[in-house]
mmCIF file of C-alpha atoms in Angstrom:
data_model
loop_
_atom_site.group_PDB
_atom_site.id
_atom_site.type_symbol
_atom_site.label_atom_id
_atom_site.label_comp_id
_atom_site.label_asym_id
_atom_site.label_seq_id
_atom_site.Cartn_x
_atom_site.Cartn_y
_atom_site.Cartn_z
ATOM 1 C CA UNK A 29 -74.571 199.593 128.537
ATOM 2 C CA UNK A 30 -77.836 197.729 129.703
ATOM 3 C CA UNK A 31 -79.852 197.019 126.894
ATOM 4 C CA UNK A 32 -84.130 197.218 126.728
ATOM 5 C CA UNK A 33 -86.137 195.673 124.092
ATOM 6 C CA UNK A 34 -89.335 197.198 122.746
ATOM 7 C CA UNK A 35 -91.600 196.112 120.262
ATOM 8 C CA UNK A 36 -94.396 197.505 118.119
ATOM 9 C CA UNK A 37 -96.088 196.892 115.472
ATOM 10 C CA UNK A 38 -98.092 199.399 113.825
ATOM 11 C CA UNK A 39 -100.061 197.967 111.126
ATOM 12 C CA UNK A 40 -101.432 195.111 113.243
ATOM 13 C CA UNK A 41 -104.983 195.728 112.761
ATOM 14 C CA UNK A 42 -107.743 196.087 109.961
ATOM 15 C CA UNK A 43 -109.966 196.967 111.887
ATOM 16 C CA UNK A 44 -111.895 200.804 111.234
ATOM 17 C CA UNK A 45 -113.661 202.491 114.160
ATOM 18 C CA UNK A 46 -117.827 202.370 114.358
ATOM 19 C CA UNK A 47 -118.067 205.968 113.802
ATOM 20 C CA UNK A 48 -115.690 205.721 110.511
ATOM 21 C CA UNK A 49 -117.420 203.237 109.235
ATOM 22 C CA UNK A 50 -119.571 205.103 106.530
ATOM 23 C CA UNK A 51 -116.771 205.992 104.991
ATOM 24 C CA UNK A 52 -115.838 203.089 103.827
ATOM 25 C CA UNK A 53 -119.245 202.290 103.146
ATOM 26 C CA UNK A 54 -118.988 199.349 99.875
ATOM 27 C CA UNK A 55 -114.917 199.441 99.793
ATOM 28 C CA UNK A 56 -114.921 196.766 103.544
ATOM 29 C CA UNK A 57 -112.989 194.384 101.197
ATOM 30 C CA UNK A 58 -109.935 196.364 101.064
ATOM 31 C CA UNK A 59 -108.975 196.391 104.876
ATOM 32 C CA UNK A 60 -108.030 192.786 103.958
ATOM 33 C CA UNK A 61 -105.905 193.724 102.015
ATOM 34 C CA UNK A 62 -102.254 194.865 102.463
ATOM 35 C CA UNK A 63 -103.364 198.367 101.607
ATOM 36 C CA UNK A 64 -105.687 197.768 104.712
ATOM 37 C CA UNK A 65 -102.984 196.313 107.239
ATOM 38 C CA UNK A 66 -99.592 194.111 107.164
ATOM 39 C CA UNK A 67 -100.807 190.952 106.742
ATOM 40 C CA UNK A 68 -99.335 188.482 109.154
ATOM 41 C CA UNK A 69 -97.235 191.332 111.196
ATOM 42 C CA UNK A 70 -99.734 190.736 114.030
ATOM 43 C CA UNK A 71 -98.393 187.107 113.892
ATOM 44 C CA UNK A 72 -95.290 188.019 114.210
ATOM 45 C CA UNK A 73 -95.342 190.365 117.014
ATOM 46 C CA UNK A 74 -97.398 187.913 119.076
ATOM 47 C CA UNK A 75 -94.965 185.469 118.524
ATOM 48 C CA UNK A 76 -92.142 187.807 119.609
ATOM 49 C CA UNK A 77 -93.917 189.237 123.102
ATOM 50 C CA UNK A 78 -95.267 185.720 124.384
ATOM 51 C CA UNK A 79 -91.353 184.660 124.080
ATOM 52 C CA UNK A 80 -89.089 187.078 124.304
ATOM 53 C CA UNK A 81 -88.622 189.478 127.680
ATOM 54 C CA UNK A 82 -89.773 193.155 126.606
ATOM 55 C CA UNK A 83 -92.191 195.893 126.558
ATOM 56 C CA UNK A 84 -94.803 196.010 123.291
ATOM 57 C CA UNK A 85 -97.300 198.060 121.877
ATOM 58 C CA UNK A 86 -99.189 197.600 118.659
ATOM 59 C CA UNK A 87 -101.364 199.375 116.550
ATOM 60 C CA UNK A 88 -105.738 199.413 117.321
ATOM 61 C CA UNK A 89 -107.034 199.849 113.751
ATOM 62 C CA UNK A 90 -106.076 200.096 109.896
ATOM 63 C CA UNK A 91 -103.839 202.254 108.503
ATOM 64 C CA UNK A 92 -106.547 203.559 105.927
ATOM 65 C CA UNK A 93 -107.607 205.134 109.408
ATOM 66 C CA UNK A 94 -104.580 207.119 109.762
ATOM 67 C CA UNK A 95 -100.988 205.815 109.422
ATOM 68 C CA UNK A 96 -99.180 205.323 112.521
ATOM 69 C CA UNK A 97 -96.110 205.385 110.465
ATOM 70 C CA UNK A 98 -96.246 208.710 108.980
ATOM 71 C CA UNK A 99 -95.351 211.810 110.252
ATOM 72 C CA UNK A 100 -98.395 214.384 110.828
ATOM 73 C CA UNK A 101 -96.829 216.024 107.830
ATOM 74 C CA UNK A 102 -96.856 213.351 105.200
ATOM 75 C CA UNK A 103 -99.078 213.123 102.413
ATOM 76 C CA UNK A 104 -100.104 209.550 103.015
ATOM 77 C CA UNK A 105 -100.906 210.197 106.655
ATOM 78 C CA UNK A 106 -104.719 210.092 105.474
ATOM 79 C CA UNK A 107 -105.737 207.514 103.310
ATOM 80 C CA UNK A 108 -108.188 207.623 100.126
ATOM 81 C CA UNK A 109 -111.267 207.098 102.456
ATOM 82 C CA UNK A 110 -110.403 209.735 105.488
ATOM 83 C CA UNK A 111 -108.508 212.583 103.315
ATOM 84 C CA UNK A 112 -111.599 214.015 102.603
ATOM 85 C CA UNK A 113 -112.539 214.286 106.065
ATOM 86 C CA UNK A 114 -112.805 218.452 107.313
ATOM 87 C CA UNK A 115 -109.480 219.894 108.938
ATOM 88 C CA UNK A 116 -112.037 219.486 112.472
ATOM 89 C CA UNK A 117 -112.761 215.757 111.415
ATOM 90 C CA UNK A 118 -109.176 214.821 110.683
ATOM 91 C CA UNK A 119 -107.682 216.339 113.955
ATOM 92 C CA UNK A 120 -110.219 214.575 115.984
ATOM 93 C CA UNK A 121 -108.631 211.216 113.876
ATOM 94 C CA UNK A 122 -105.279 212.545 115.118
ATOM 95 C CA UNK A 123 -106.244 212.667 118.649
ATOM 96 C CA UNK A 124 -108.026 210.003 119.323
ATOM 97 C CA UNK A 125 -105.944 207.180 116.952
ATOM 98 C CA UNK A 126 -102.689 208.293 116.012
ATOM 99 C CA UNK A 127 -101.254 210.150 119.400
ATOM 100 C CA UNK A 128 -102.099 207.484 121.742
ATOM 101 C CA UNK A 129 -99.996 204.800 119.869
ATOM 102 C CA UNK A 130 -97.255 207.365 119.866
ATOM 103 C CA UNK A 131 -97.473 208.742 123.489
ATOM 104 C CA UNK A 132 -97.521 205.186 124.787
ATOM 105 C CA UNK A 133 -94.702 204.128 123.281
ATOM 106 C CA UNK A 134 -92.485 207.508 124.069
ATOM 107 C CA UNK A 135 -94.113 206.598 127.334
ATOM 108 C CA UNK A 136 -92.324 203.053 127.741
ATOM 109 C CA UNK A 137 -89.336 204.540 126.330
ATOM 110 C CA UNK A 138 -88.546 208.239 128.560
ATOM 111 C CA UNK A 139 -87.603 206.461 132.081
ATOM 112 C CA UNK A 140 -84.757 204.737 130.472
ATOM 113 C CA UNK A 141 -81.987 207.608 129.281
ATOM 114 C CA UNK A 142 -82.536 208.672 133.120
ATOM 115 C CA UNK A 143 -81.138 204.700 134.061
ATOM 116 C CA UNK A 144 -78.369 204.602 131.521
ATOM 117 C CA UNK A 145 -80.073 202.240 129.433
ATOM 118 C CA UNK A 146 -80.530 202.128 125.812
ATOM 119 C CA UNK A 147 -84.102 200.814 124.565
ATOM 120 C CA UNK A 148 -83.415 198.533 121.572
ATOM 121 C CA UNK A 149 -86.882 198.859 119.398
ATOM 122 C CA UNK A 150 -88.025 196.874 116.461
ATOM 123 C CA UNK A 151 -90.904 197.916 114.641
ATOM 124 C CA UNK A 152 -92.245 194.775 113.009
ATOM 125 C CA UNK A 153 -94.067 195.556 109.739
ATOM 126 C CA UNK A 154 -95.100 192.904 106.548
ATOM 127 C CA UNK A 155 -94.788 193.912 102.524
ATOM 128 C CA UNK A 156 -96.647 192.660 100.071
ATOM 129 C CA UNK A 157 -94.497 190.201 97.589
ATOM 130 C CA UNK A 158 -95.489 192.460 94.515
ATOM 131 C CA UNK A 159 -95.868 195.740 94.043
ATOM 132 C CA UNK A 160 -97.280 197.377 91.015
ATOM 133 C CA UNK A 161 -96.603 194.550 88.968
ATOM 134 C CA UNK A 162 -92.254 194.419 90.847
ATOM 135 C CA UNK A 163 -91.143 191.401 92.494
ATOM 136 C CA UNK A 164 -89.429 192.300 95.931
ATOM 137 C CA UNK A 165 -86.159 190.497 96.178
ATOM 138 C CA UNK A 166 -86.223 189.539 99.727
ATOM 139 C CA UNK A 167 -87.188 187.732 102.910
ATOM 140 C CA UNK A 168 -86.638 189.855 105.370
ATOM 141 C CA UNK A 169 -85.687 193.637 105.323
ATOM 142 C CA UNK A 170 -83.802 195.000 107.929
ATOM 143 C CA UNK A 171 -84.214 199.093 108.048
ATOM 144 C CA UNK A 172 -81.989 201.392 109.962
ATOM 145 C CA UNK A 173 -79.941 204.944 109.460
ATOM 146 C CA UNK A 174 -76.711 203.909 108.500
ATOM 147 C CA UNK A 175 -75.124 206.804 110.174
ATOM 148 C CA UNK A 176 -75.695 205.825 113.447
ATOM 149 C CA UNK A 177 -73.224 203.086 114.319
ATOM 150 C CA UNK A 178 -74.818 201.225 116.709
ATOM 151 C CA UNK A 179 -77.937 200.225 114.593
ATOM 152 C CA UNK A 180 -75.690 199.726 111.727
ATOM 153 C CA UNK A 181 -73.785 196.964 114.074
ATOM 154 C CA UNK A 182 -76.924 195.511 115.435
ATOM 155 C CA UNK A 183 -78.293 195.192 111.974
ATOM 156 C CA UNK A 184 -75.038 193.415 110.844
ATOM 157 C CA UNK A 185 -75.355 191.027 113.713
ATOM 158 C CA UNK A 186 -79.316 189.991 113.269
ATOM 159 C CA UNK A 187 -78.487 189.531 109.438
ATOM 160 C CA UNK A 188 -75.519 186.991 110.104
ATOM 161 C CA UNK A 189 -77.516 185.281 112.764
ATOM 162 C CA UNK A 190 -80.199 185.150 110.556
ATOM 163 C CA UNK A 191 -78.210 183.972 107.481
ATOM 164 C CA UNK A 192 -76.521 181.045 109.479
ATOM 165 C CA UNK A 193 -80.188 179.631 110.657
ATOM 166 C CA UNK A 194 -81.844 180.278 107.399
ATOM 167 C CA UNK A 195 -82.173 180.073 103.753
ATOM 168 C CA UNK A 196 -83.714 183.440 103.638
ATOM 169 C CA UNK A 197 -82.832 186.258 101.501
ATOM 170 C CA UNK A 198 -82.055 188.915 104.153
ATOM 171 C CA UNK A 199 -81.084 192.180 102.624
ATOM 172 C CA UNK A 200 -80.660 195.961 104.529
ATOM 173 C CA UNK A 201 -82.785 198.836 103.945
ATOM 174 C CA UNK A 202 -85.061 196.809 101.925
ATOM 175 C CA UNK A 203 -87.742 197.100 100.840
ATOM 176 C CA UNK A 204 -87.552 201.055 102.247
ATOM 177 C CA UNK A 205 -84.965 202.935 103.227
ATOM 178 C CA UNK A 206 -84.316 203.163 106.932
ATOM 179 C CA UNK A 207 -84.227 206.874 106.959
ATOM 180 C CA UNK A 208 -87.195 207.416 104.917
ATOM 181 C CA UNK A 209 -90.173 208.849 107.277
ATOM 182 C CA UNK A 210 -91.751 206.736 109.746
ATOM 183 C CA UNK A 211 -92.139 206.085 113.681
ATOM 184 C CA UNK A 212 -88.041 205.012 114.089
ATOM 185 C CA UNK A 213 -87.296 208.398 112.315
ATOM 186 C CA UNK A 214 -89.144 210.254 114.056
ATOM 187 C CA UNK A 215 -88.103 208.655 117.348
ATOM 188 C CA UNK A 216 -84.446 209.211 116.346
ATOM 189 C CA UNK A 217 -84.957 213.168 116.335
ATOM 190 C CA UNK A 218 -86.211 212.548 120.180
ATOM 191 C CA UNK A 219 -83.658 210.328 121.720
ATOM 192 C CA UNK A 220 -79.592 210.093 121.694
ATOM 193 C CA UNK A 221 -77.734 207.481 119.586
ATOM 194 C CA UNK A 222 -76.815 205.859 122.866
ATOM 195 C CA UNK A 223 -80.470 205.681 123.937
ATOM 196 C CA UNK A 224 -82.159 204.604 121.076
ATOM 197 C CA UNK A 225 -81.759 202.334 118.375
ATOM 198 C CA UNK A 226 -84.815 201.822 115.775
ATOM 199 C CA UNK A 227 -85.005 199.223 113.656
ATOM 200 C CA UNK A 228 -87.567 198.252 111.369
ATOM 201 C CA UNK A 229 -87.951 194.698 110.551
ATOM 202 C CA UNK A 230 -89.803 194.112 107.121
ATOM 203 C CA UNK A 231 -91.235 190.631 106.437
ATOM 204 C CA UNK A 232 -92.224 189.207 102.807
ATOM 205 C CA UNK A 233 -96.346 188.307 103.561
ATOM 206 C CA UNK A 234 -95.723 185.550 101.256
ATOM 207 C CA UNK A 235 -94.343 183.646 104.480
ATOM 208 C CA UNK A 236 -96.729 184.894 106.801
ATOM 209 C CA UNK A 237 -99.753 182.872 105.405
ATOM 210 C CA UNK A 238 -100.685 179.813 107.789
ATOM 211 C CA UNK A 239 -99.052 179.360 111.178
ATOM 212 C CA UNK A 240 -96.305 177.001 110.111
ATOM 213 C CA UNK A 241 -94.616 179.223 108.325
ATOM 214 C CA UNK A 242 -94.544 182.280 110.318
ATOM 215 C CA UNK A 243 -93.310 179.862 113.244
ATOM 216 C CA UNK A 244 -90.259 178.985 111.073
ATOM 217 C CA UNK A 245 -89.518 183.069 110.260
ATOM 218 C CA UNK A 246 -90.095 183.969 113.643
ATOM 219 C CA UNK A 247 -87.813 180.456 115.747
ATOM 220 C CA UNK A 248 -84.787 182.474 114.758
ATOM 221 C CA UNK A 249 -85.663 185.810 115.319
ATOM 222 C CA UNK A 250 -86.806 184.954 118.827
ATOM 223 C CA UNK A 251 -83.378 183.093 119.076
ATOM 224 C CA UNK A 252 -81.683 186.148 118.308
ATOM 225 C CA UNK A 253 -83.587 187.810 120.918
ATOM 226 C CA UNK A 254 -82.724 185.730 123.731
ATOM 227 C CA UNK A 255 -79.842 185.537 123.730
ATOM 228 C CA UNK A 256 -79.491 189.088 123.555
ATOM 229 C CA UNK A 257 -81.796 189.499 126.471
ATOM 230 C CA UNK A 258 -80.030 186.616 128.021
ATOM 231 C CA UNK A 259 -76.481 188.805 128.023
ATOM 232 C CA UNK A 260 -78.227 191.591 130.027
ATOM 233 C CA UNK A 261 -78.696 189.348 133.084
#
């Protein structure tokens, strides 16, 4: 089967709409922080479109906006600063941040069942090192649902690769599980095993600090890519 790749990252941005902006009125210093955005994902992502043969979306503004990888249901969806916002105030949020990033991307993905082809789509997100006062173990975290087989094997595969280039600490469903909710879940429930794999790629932000680094995280990755986009021709 002819493979697509997509890619999308969803906590690109810090940035918080003019018309939010009082609500965040003496706390600006936080969207700078990983609560605010993935640090370096942006990076990352740029790295990946300008190289590698695909279609890409990423996210406009922080996730202390609204969290483009919740579900409308999740407690988290609103942050601290917009929770308190009235039932009116927060669907506006909804309509005019969060379902645009979604439609677009259902968008790229919907002609492709109809060909036969299966969209192959990495979500490229960043975590924070440590986490209330826990060292993560890793380097890279590669998130899928282990019950469907052909993420599990792609997984495998881009952890090998990754393991022969590098000296980094690659581990699966790490830092977060694959089938916890998020955008790749959620897109699961829409589209066929066959159609769809989701896979989230989770990079430690102590690597993503100047451009050097990030260059040697993503030289590998992009490899990867390649050649996979290489064996569709």
């Amino acid at each position: 089967m002819k493979r697509v790749l997509l890619i999308t990252c969803e906590h690109a941005s810090p940035k918080i709409p003019k018309n939010l902006e009082p609500l965040f009125k003496g706390s600006l210093a936080i969207l700078k922080t990983h609560q605010g955005y993935d640090i370096g994902a942006e990076s990352c992502f740029e790295q990946i479109i300008k190289k590698v043969p695909c279609q890409s979306i990423k996210g406009e503004w922080s996730r202390l906006v609204v969290d483009l990888n919740r579900s409308l249901h999740h407690p988290k969806l609103f942050s601290a600063f917009t929770k308190e916002l009235s039932n009116k105030q927060k669907e506006d949020v909804i309509q005019q941040y969060y379902h645009p990033h979604r439609k677009k991307i259902q968008q790229l993905i919907n002609p492709h069942p109809k060909k036969g082809t299966q969209v192959v789509h990495l979500a490229i997100h960043s975590f924070t090192p440590i986490l209330h006062g826990q060292k993560r173990e890793a380097d890279i975290g590669l998130l899928y649902d282990p019950s469907r087989r052909a993420e599990k094997d792609f997984s495998k595969s881009l952890k090998h690769f990754l393991q022969e280039k590098t000296d980094y600490r690659i581990r699966m469903n790490y830092p977060y599980k694959g089938t916890s909710d998020g955008l790749t879940t959620y897109l699961r429930s829409v589209y066929k095993n066959r159609h769809y794999l989701g896979i989230e790629i989770e990079l430690n932000q102590k690597h993503l600090l100047n451009k050097k680094n990030i260059n040697a995280m993503m030289n590998p990755l992009i490899q990867f890519l390649l050649a996979l986009s290489n064996s569709q021709k």
